[in-house]
Short mmCIF file of C-alpha atoms in Angstrom, two decimals:
data_model
loop_
_atom_site.label_atom_id
_atom_site.label_comp_id
_atom_site.label_asym_id
_atom_site.label_seq_id
_atom_site.Cartn_x
_atom_site.Cartn_y
_atom_site.Cartn_z
CA MET A 2 2.17 21.81 -18.74
CA ARG A 3 1.78 18.50 -16.46
CA THR A 4 2.32 19.14 -12.96
CA LEU A 5 3.58 17.09 -10.25
CA PHE A 6 2.81 18.55 -6.95
CA HIS A 7 5.41 16.41 -4.67
CA HIS A 8 8.13 16.88 -1.56
CA PRO A 9 11.48 16.24 -2.51
CA LEU A 10 11.62 13.07 0.75
CA CYS A 11 8.40 11.86 -0.33
CA PRO A 12 9.37 8.48 -1.84
CA PHE A 13 5.79 7.92 -3.40
CA SER A 14 6.60 11.56 -5.30
CA ARG A 15 9.80 10.26 -6.35
CA LEU A 16 8.18 7.11 -7.54
CA VAL A 17 6.08 9.03 -10.05
CA ARG A 18 9.17 11.34 -10.80
CA VAL A 19 10.85 8.31 -12.09
CA VAL A 20 8.00 6.84 -13.93
CA LEU A 21 7.81 10.14 -15.98
CA ALA A 22 11.74 10.09 -16.73
CA GLU A 23 11.94 6.69 -17.55
CA LYS A 24 8.43 7.49 -20.17
CA ARG A 25 10.43 10.46 -21.06
CA LEU A 26 7.00 12.83 -20.26
CA GLU A 27 7.68 16.30 -19.71
CA PHE A 28 6.52 17.66 -16.67
CA ALA A 29 7.02 20.91 -14.04
CA LEU A 30 7.61 19.97 -10.07
CA GLN A 31 5.52 22.07 -7.52
CA ALA A 32 7.01 21.44 -4.07
CA GLU A 33 4.22 21.07 -1.45
CA LYS A 34 4.23 20.98 2.40
CA PHE A 35 1.35 18.68 2.39
CA TRP A 36 1.16 18.35 6.08
CA GLU A 37 -0.11 22.28 6.12
CA ALA A 38 -3.26 21.06 4.00
CA ARG A 39 -3.49 24.30 2.19
CA PRO A 40 -6.73 24.39 1.05
CA GLU A 41 -6.26 24.33 -2.61
CA PHE A 42 -3.76 21.00 -2.41
CA VAL A 43 -7.02 19.32 -0.13
CA ALA A 44 -9.01 20.26 -3.02
CA LEU A 45 -7.03 18.46 -5.50
CA ASN A 46 -6.45 15.37 -3.28
CA PRO A 47 -8.58 15.15 0.08
CA ALA A 48 -5.98 13.05 1.51
CA SER A 49 -3.94 15.90 1.39
CA GLU A 50 -0.59 13.71 0.48
CA THR A 51 1.88 13.79 -2.16
CA PRO A 52 1.92 12.90 -5.17
CA VAL A 53 -0.81 14.48 -6.88
CA LEU A 54 -0.30 14.66 -11.04
CA VAL A 55 -2.46 17.47 -13.01
CA GLU A 56 -2.40 16.50 -16.67
CA ASP A 57 -2.35 19.02 -19.16
CA ASN A 58 -6.48 18.37 -19.81
CA GLY A 59 -6.96 19.16 -16.09
CA LEU A 60 -7.18 15.26 -15.18
CA VAL A 61 -5.89 14.96 -11.44
CA LEU A 62 -4.36 11.95 -10.30
CA CYS A 63 -3.60 10.98 -6.75
CA ASP A 64 -1.84 7.95 -5.09
CA GLY A 65 1.60 7.31 -6.46
CA LEU A 66 0.94 3.40 -7.59
CA ALA A 67 -2.41 4.86 -9.03
CA ILE A 68 -0.48 7.33 -11.04
CA ALA A 69 2.45 4.78 -11.87
CA GLU A 70 -0.05 2.27 -13.16
CA TYR A 71 -1.96 5.17 -15.07
CA LEU A 72 1.11 6.11 -16.77
CA ASN A 73 2.30 2.79 -17.73
CA GLU A 74 -1.35 2.15 -19.26
CA ILE A 75 -1.46 5.57 -21.42
CA HIS A 76 2.51 5.55 -22.34
CA ARG A 77 3.53 2.13 -23.08
CA ASP A 78 6.99 2.84 -24.01
CA PRO A 79 9.23 1.86 -21.75
CA ALA A 80 6.98 -0.96 -20.18
CA LEU A 81 7.46 -0.89 -16.60
CA LEU A 82 5.50 -4.22 -16.05
CA PRO A 83 6.09 -6.91 -17.40
CA THR A 84 3.00 -8.10 -20.35
CA ASP A 85 2.09 -11.72 -18.96
CA PRO A 86 0.16 -11.70 -15.89
CA ALA A 87 2.20 -13.92 -13.98
CA PRO A 88 5.31 -12.14 -13.99
CA ARG A 89 3.42 -8.79 -13.67
CA ALA A 90 1.98 -10.14 -10.19
CA GLU A 91 5.47 -10.59 -9.08
CA ALA A 92 6.49 -7.24 -10.31
CA ARG A 93 3.37 -6.10 -8.06
CA ARG A 94 4.04 -7.99 -5.28
CA LEU A 95 7.58 -6.52 -4.90
CA VAL A 96 5.96 -2.94 -5.72
CA GLY A 97 3.43 -4.02 -2.60
CA TRP A 98 6.66 -5.03 -0.71
CA PHE A 99 8.80 -1.67 -1.06
CA ASN A 100 5.63 0.48 -0.77
CA TYR A 101 3.45 -0.67 1.68
CA LYS A 102 5.66 -2.89 4.29
CA PHE A 103 9.20 -1.42 3.68
CA HIS A 104 8.00 1.89 4.03
CA VAL A 105 5.58 1.33 7.20
CA GLU A 106 8.67 -0.62 8.60
CA VAL A 107 11.66 1.29 7.68
CA THR A 108 10.96 4.97 5.84
CA ASP A 109 8.32 6.10 7.48
CA GLN A 110 9.98 5.35 10.87
CA LEU A 111 13.27 6.88 10.24
CA LEU A 112 12.37 9.87 7.57
CA GLY A 113 8.86 10.34 9.82
CA GLN A 114 10.85 11.31 12.85
CA LYS A 115 14.10 12.54 11.49
CA VAL A 116 12.79 14.86 8.63
CA PHE A 117 9.08 15.21 8.46
CA ARG A 118 8.59 15.32 12.51
CA ARG A 119 11.43 18.38 12.44
CA LEU A 120 9.81 19.90 9.31
CA GLY A 121 6.60 20.05 11.31
CA CYS A 122 4.46 17.37 10.18
CA HIS A 123 2.35 16.13 12.77
CA ARG A 124 3.70 13.07 14.15
CA ALA A 125 3.40 10.44 17.08
CA GLU A 126 5.85 10.77 19.72
CA PRO A 127 9.63 9.48 18.69
CA ASP A 128 9.39 6.09 19.89
CA SER A 129 12.59 4.18 20.53
CA ARG A 130 11.71 0.66 20.28
CA ARG A 131 10.08 1.53 17.04
CA MET A 132 13.17 3.20 15.78
CA ARG A 133 15.29 0.26 16.71
CA ALA A 134 12.99 -2.04 14.92
CA ALA A 135 13.32 -0.07 11.57
CA PHE A 136 17.36 0.17 12.02
CA ALA A 137 16.82 -3.86 12.34
CA ALA A 138 14.53 -4.29 9.65
CA ILE A 139 16.44 -2.32 7.10
CA HIS A 140 19.05 -5.20 7.16
CA ASP A 141 16.42 -7.84 6.39
CA HIS A 142 15.13 -5.74 3.48
CA LEU A 143 18.75 -5.23 2.01
CA ASP A 144 19.52 -8.90 2.41
CA TYR A 145 16.27 -9.66 0.52
CA ILE A 146 17.07 -7.00 -2.33
CA GLY A 147 20.70 -9.03 -2.42
CA TRP A 148 19.15 -12.20 -2.22
CA LEU A 149 16.67 -11.47 -5.30
CA THR A 150 19.38 -9.69 -7.52
CA GLU A 151 21.95 -12.89 -7.17
CA ARG A 152 18.75 -14.90 -9.39
CA ARG A 153 17.80 -12.08 -11.32
CA ALA A 154 19.07 -9.22 -13.44
CA TRP A 155 16.26 -6.67 -11.67
CA LEU A 156 14.06 -7.54 -8.66
CA ALA A 157 11.27 -8.69 -10.38
CA GLY A 158 12.90 -10.93 -13.12
CA PRO A 159 15.20 -10.11 -16.19
CA THR A 160 14.05 -6.78 -17.13
CA PHE A 161 13.94 -3.04 -14.84
CA SER A 162 10.51 -2.77 -13.69
CA LEU A 163 8.36 -0.62 -11.51
CA ALA A 164 9.52 -2.99 -8.63
CA ASP A 165 12.79 -1.70 -8.67
CA ILE A 166 11.66 1.65 -8.88
CA ALA A 167 9.57 1.43 -5.49
CA ALA A 168 12.55 -0.21 -3.89
CA GLY A 169 15.02 2.65 -5.13
CA VAL A 170 12.94 5.19 -4.12
CA GLN A 171 12.26 4.26 -0.63
CA ILE A 172 16.16 3.45 -0.58
CA SER A 173 17.18 6.94 -1.62
CA CYS A 174 15.00 8.62 0.78
CA LEU A 175 17.00 6.76 3.36
CA ASP A 176 20.04 7.24 1.78
CA PHE A 177 19.69 11.28 1.74
CA ILE A 178 19.68 10.68 5.48
CA GLY A 179 22.48 8.87 5.48
CA ASP A 180 20.49 5.57 7.19
CA VAL A 181 21.58 2.59 4.73
CA PRO A 182 24.11 0.64 6.08
CA TRP A 183 25.68 0.14 2.31
CA ASP A 184 28.76 -2.00 3.75
CA ASP A 185 26.88 -5.03 5.35
CA HIS A 186 24.94 -5.29 1.84
CA PRO A 187 27.23 -5.52 -1.10
CA ALA A 188 24.88 -6.79 -3.48
CA ALA A 189 21.73 -4.84 -2.85
CA LYS A 190 24.85 -1.73 -3.31
CA ASP A 191 25.58 -3.14 -6.41
CA TRP A 192 21.77 -3.20 -7.43
CA TYR A 193 21.21 0.41 -6.60
CA ALA A 194 24.41 1.76 -7.96
CA ARG A 195 22.77 0.58 -11.37
CA ILE A 196 19.46 2.44 -10.00
CA LYS A 197 21.40 5.46 -9.20
CA SER A 198 22.98 5.17 -13.04
CA ARG A 199 19.71 5.63 -14.93
CA PRO A 200 19.03 8.84 -16.01
CA SER A 201 15.85 9.12 -14.83
CA PHE A 202 16.96 8.54 -11.23
CA ARG A 203 19.66 11.43 -11.60
CA PRO A 204 17.41 14.84 -10.62
CA LEU A 205 16.83 12.72 -7.09
CA LEU A 206 20.10 12.92 -6.50
CA ALA A 207 20.06 16.63 -7.05
CA ASP A 208 17.59 17.37 -4.58
CA HIS A 209 18.49 19.43 -1.55
CA LEU A 210 16.72 20.53 1.86
CA PRO A 211 17.45 23.80 3.27
CA GLY A 212 19.13 22.60 6.61
CA LEU A 213 19.34 19.18 5.87
CA PRO A 214 22.26 18.43 3.77
CA ALA A 215 22.52 15.05 2.29
CA PRO A 216 25.66 13.41 2.97
CA ARG A 217 28.40 13.38 0.20
CA HIS A 218 28.25 9.85 -1.07
CA TYR A 219 23.99 10.22 -1.54
CA ALA A 220 24.86 11.67 -5.23
CA ASP A 221 27.98 9.73 -5.94
CA LEU A 222 27.62 7.30 -8.41
CA ASP A 223 30.81 5.56 -7.60
CA PHE A 224 29.45 5.43 -3.38
CA MET B 24 -7.80 -27.01 -5.95
CA ARG B 25 -6.30 -23.34 -5.92
CA THR B 26 -6.12 -22.73 -2.29
CA LEU B 27 -5.80 -19.25 -0.31
CA PHE B 28 -3.84 -18.73 3.02
CA HIS B 29 -5.26 -16.31 5.00
CA HIS B 30 -6.20 -15.29 7.87
CA PRO B 31 -10.02 -14.67 9.26
CA LEU B 32 -9.08 -10.99 10.27
CA CYS B 33 -6.82 -10.28 7.72
CA PRO B 34 -8.33 -7.52 5.56
CA PHE B 35 -6.16 -8.11 2.57
CA SER B 36 -6.83 -12.06 2.61
CA ARG B 37 -10.59 -10.93 2.79
CA LEU B 38 -10.15 -8.73 -0.09
CA VAL B 39 -8.71 -11.90 -2.22
CA ARG B 40 -11.66 -13.89 -0.79
CA VAL B 41 -14.13 -11.41 -1.92
CA VAL B 42 -12.55 -10.99 -5.35
CA LEU B 43 -12.20 -14.66 -6.13
CA ALA B 44 -16.32 -14.89 -5.21
CA GLU B 45 -16.75 -12.29 -7.16
CA LYS B 46 -15.49 -14.24 -10.05
CA ARG B 47 -17.41 -17.00 -9.29
CA LEU B 48 -13.74 -18.76 -8.56
CA GLU B 49 -13.77 -22.00 -6.57
CA PHE B 50 -10.81 -22.25 -3.76
CA ALA B 51 -10.16 -23.88 -0.84
CA LEU B 52 -8.94 -21.87 2.53
CA GLN B 53 -6.37 -22.80 4.78
CA ALA B 54 -5.94 -20.72 7.78
CA GLU B 55 -2.22 -19.38 8.48
CA LYS B 56 -1.02 -17.82 11.93
CA PHE B 57 1.31 -15.94 9.63
CA TRP B 58 3.13 -14.13 12.79
CA GLU B 59 4.56 -17.90 13.23
CA ALA B 60 6.62 -17.91 10.20
CA ARG B 61 6.10 -21.60 9.65
CA PRO B 62 8.90 -22.50 7.12
CA GLU B 63 6.56 -24.23 4.58
CA PHE B 64 4.50 -20.68 4.26
CA VAL B 65 7.56 -18.84 4.26
CA ALA B 66 8.50 -20.59 1.36
CA LEU B 67 5.62 -19.28 -0.47
CA ASN B 68 6.16 -15.65 0.68
CA PRO B 69 8.97 -14.97 2.25
CA ALA B 70 7.30 -11.53 3.75
CA SER B 71 5.36 -14.36 6.13
CA GLU B 72 2.25 -12.56 5.34
CA THR B 73 -1.30 -13.64 4.37
CA PRO B 74 -2.92 -13.52 1.75
CA VAL B 75 -1.09 -16.00 -0.58
CA LEU B 76 -2.97 -17.88 -3.44
CA VAL B 77 -1.59 -21.08 -4.89
CA GLU B 78 -3.26 -21.54 -7.94
CA ASP B 79 -3.92 -24.96 -9.73
CA ASN B 80 -1.34 -24.81 -11.89
CA GLY B 81 1.02 -24.32 -8.87
CA LEU B 82 1.77 -20.53 -9.13
CA VAL B 83 2.31 -18.86 -6.18
CA LEU B 84 0.64 -15.26 -5.92
CA CYS B 85 1.23 -13.17 -2.86
CA ASP B 86 0.34 -9.46 -1.81
CA GLY B 87 -3.48 -8.63 -1.77
CA LEU B 88 -3.34 -5.74 -4.36
CA ALA B 89 -1.08 -7.94 -6.60
CA ILE B 90 -3.42 -10.85 -6.39
CA ALA B 91 -6.78 -8.90 -7.17
CA GLU B 92 -5.07 -7.15 -10.11
CA TYR B 93 -4.00 -10.62 -11.17
CA LEU B 94 -7.74 -12.06 -10.94
CA ASN B 95 -9.06 -9.17 -12.58
CA GLU B 96 -6.70 -9.78 -15.57
CA ILE B 97 -7.36 -13.40 -15.95
CA HIS B 98 -11.15 -13.86 -15.04
CA ARG B 99 -12.30 -10.48 -16.49
CA ASP B 100 -15.89 -11.21 -15.86
CA PRO B 101 -17.46 -9.01 -13.72
CA ALA B 102 -14.77 -6.18 -14.25
CA LEU B 103 -13.50 -5.06 -10.84
CA LEU B 104 -11.76 -1.95 -12.41
CA PRO B 105 -13.42 0.28 -15.19
CA THR B 106 -11.79 0.11 -18.42
CA ASP B 107 -10.90 3.28 -19.26
CA PRO B 108 -7.70 4.49 -17.73
CA ALA B 109 -8.77 7.42 -16.01
CA PRO B 110 -11.30 5.92 -14.16
CA ARG B 111 -9.46 3.03 -13.33
CA ALA B 112 -7.14 5.46 -11.96
CA GLU B 113 -9.41 6.89 -9.53
CA ALA B 114 -10.75 3.46 -8.46
CA ARG B 115 -6.89 2.55 -7.73
CA ARG B 116 -6.41 5.58 -5.74
CA LEU B 117 -9.20 4.83 -3.21
CA VAL B 118 -8.04 1.15 -3.27
CA GLY B 119 -4.71 3.10 -1.91
CA TRP B 120 -6.84 5.11 0.15
CA PHE B 121 -8.28 2.01 2.11
CA ASN B 122 -5.21 -0.60 1.98
CA TYR B 123 -2.67 1.81 2.91
CA LYS B 124 -3.98 5.15 4.40
CA PHE B 125 -7.11 3.54 6.31
CA HIS B 126 -5.07 0.36 7.08
CA VAL B 127 -2.06 2.55 8.89
CA GLU B 128 -4.29 4.96 10.36
CA VAL B 129 -6.98 2.61 11.95
CA THR B 130 -7.39 -1.21 11.12
CA ASP B 131 -3.59 -2.09 12.15
CA GLN B 132 -3.68 -0.07 15.29
CA LEU B 133 -7.32 -1.41 16.53
CA LEU B 134 -7.17 -4.83 15.24
CA GLY B 135 -3.32 -5.27 15.77
CA GLN B 136 -3.85 -4.41 19.63
CA LYS B 137 -7.02 -5.96 20.21
CA VAL B 138 -6.68 -9.16 18.11
CA PHE B 139 -3.17 -9.76 17.07
CA ARG B 140 -1.28 -8.73 19.69
CA ARG B 141 -3.73 -11.24 21.95
CA LEU B 142 -2.96 -14.07 19.44
CA GLY B 143 0.59 -13.67 19.75
CA CYS B 144 1.68 -11.69 17.01
CA HIS B 145 4.17 -9.47 17.80
CA ARG B 146 3.33 -5.64 17.89
CA ALA B 147 4.93 -2.71 19.36
CA GLU B 148 3.63 -1.87 22.99
CA PRO B 149 -0.23 -0.76 23.36
CA ASP B 150 0.15 3.26 22.87
CA SER B 151 -2.93 5.26 24.33
CA ARG B 152 -2.20 7.96 22.23
CA ARG B 153 -2.15 5.96 18.72
CA MET B 154 -5.17 4.38 20.05
CA ARG B 155 -7.01 7.88 20.19
CA ALA B 156 -5.74 8.70 16.75
CA ALA B 157 -7.13 5.52 15.33
CA PHE B 158 -10.46 6.31 17.19
CA ALA B 159 -10.68 10.12 15.61
CA ALA B 160 -9.47 8.97 12.18
CA ILE B 161 -12.14 6.25 11.35
CA HIS B 162 -14.75 9.01 11.79
CA ASP B 163 -13.00 11.03 9.26
CA HIS B 164 -12.67 7.81 6.74
CA LEU B 165 -16.63 7.14 7.25
CA ASP B 166 -17.34 10.73 6.90
CA TYR B 167 -15.53 10.82 3.39
CA ILE B 168 -17.41 7.38 2.23
CA GLY B 169 -20.46 9.13 3.02
CA TRP B 170 -19.19 12.01 0.84
CA LEU B 171 -18.59 9.99 -1.93
CA THR B 172 -21.98 7.82 -2.06
CA GLU B 173 -23.96 11.14 -1.87
CA ARG B 174 -22.27 11.65 -5.09
CA ARG B 175 -21.74 8.59 -6.70
CA ALA B 176 -23.88 5.32 -6.81
CA TRP B 177 -20.33 3.29 -5.60
CA LEU B 178 -17.22 4.58 -4.24
CA ALA B 179 -15.43 5.00 -7.37
CA GLY B 180 -18.24 5.67 -9.53
CA PRO B 181 -21.46 4.48 -11.13
CA THR B 182 -20.02 0.52 -10.86
CA PHE B 183 -18.84 -1.53 -7.94
CA SER B 184 -15.38 -1.96 -7.91
CA LEU B 185 -12.29 -2.95 -6.25
CA ALA B 186 -12.43 0.24 -4.56
CA ASP B 187 -15.87 -0.57 -2.83
CA ILE B 188 -14.30 -4.16 -1.56
CA ALA B 189 -10.93 -2.24 -0.12
CA ALA B 190 -12.76 -0.08 1.97
CA GLY B 191 -15.47 -2.85 2.67
CA VAL B 192 -12.98 -5.33 4.11
CA GLN B 193 -11.04 -3.01 6.07
CA ILE B 194 -14.50 -1.62 7.56
CA SER B 195 -15.73 -5.46 8.21
CA CYS B 196 -12.37 -6.44 10.36
CA LEU B 197 -13.07 -3.55 12.31
CA ASP B 198 -17.03 -4.57 12.40
CA PHE B 199 -15.86 -7.97 14.03
CA ILE B 200 -14.33 -5.79 16.79
CA GLY B 201 -17.42 -3.59 17.41
CA ASP B 202 -15.15 -0.82 16.70
CA VAL B 203 -17.34 0.87 13.72
CA PRO B 204 -19.20 4.00 14.94
CA TRP B 205 -22.13 3.53 12.24
CA ASP B 206 -24.55 5.54 14.20
CA ASP B 207 -22.86 8.86 13.66
CA HIS B 208 -22.45 7.73 9.81
CA PRO B 209 -25.71 6.68 8.24
CA ALA B 210 -24.89 7.37 4.61
CA ALA B 211 -21.56 4.96 5.12
CA LYS B 212 -23.78 2.47 6.96
CA ASP B 213 -26.31 2.86 4.13
CA TRP B 214 -23.17 1.86 1.60
CA TYR B 215 -22.02 -0.91 4.13
CA ALA B 216 -25.02 -2.57 4.21
CA ARG B 217 -25.00 -2.68 0.49
CA ILE B 218 -21.71 -4.34 0.46
CA LYS B 219 -22.85 -6.74 3.14
CA SER B 220 -25.65 -8.04 0.97
CA ARG B 221 -23.57 -9.06 -1.72
CA PRO B 222 -23.05 -12.60 -2.00
CA SER B 223 -19.71 -12.34 -2.15
CA PHE B 224 -19.36 -10.98 1.26
CA ARG B 225 -21.54 -13.44 2.91
CA PRO B 226 -18.86 -15.94 3.90
CA LEU B 227 -17.29 -13.07 5.59
CA LEU B 228 -19.89 -12.80 7.82
CA ALA B 229 -20.14 -16.39 9.15
CA ASP B 230 -16.30 -15.96 10.11
CA HIS B 231 -15.72 -16.73 13.82
CA LEU B 232 -12.45 -16.88 16.01
CA PRO B 233 -12.60 -19.06 19.15
CA GLY B 234 -12.42 -16.74 22.18
CA LEU B 235 -13.07 -13.77 20.12
CA PRO B 236 -17.22 -13.73 19.52
CA ALA B 237 -18.49 -11.12 17.14
CA PRO B 238 -21.14 -8.40 18.25
CA ARG B 239 -24.69 -9.68 17.19
CA HIS B 240 -24.99 -6.87 14.72
CA TYR B 241 -21.83 -7.97 12.53
CA ALA B 242 -23.55 -10.74 10.68
CA ASP B 243 -26.91 -8.89 10.63
CA LEU B 244 -27.63 -7.47 7.24
CA ASP B 245 -30.37 -5.33 8.62
CA PHE B 246 -27.75 -3.63 11.36
#
């Protein structure tokens, strides 16, 4: 069967899990401590990063966005990017925003220090200035989500898209460690409640890591 | 005319410049000190990041990869991604590698501290451990380019693609500040010599920044 090498708190692994579920594709999950650079895993992905998807025919796919684009091209229903080039570009702009800007400014700082460093993944020393900057930046990002969803049904336009998935998975990882200031951002919270209630997102809410319990609201649809 | 808001040493701006030139599309360049968050610029891109492309019809496009994908969909000749989904995914894997992994591990550290910080762009304090890690990581990336080009004509396969552009523009920014250890990586150097000799790359080699002269070899095709 199609196998996804993933880590439960890797946002890009979560991106692919949600895309696969939206497309109603079956897959087996294999958890990978990517930082250990297991030789068989490095042979699949020389970056030694999750996610890696191995298709039934043996095709090996790496990089969350590359995998998502591939799945969206091969399995067209439901479409996770608009058909017309201009709205597609808008969706991809927001995918880039959350995959890169949000990840670098927020997720990688907070999750990197609080989770991956603790698990043994090599990281730079904790830097209190960078952590403070991340806690400040998350407010700007949640404000922007609120601003967008006051103007559009979903982040990139009238339909649910890869932009919502890209944003939702980054935020879901931070929510797992209780770092999302929901009380200050009701519009973003409303949007995330809709994301959480999608069947494709439910499996993420059941994730658990030994020794790192998620806060009670994490899996609660009415949080 | 189509206008690209860019910064000469922003690798993602360079990515779009090369894509536009490969497609033989005319455009005007407007330099933007994106970190100053000029209100008219933030109105175009709330991230206040280059590149931003404003099309003749007024369409505003942001995010280097989203712009590249858009241009490649609208102007199909020459194709900068393979047509078949599997090799497309391979090209996009490498685009992600250089746009994200290489940029975070190397370009953003070295260029961020040596150029953008000096220009007044807000940055975290210099961190000698991170700088050392970046100087170490560049060797691994150049080794990987060498490994790939010993097996393929271009990074992603038999044809020049967005993967070569994505890698080339990151490296070109580091070459501008003299930080590419070419002597240790002859195979990567051979590949980059082919990149430099493309007409689409030539304008990048003529870039100059006041007070920051490029080393002599930067523009030399026989470096």
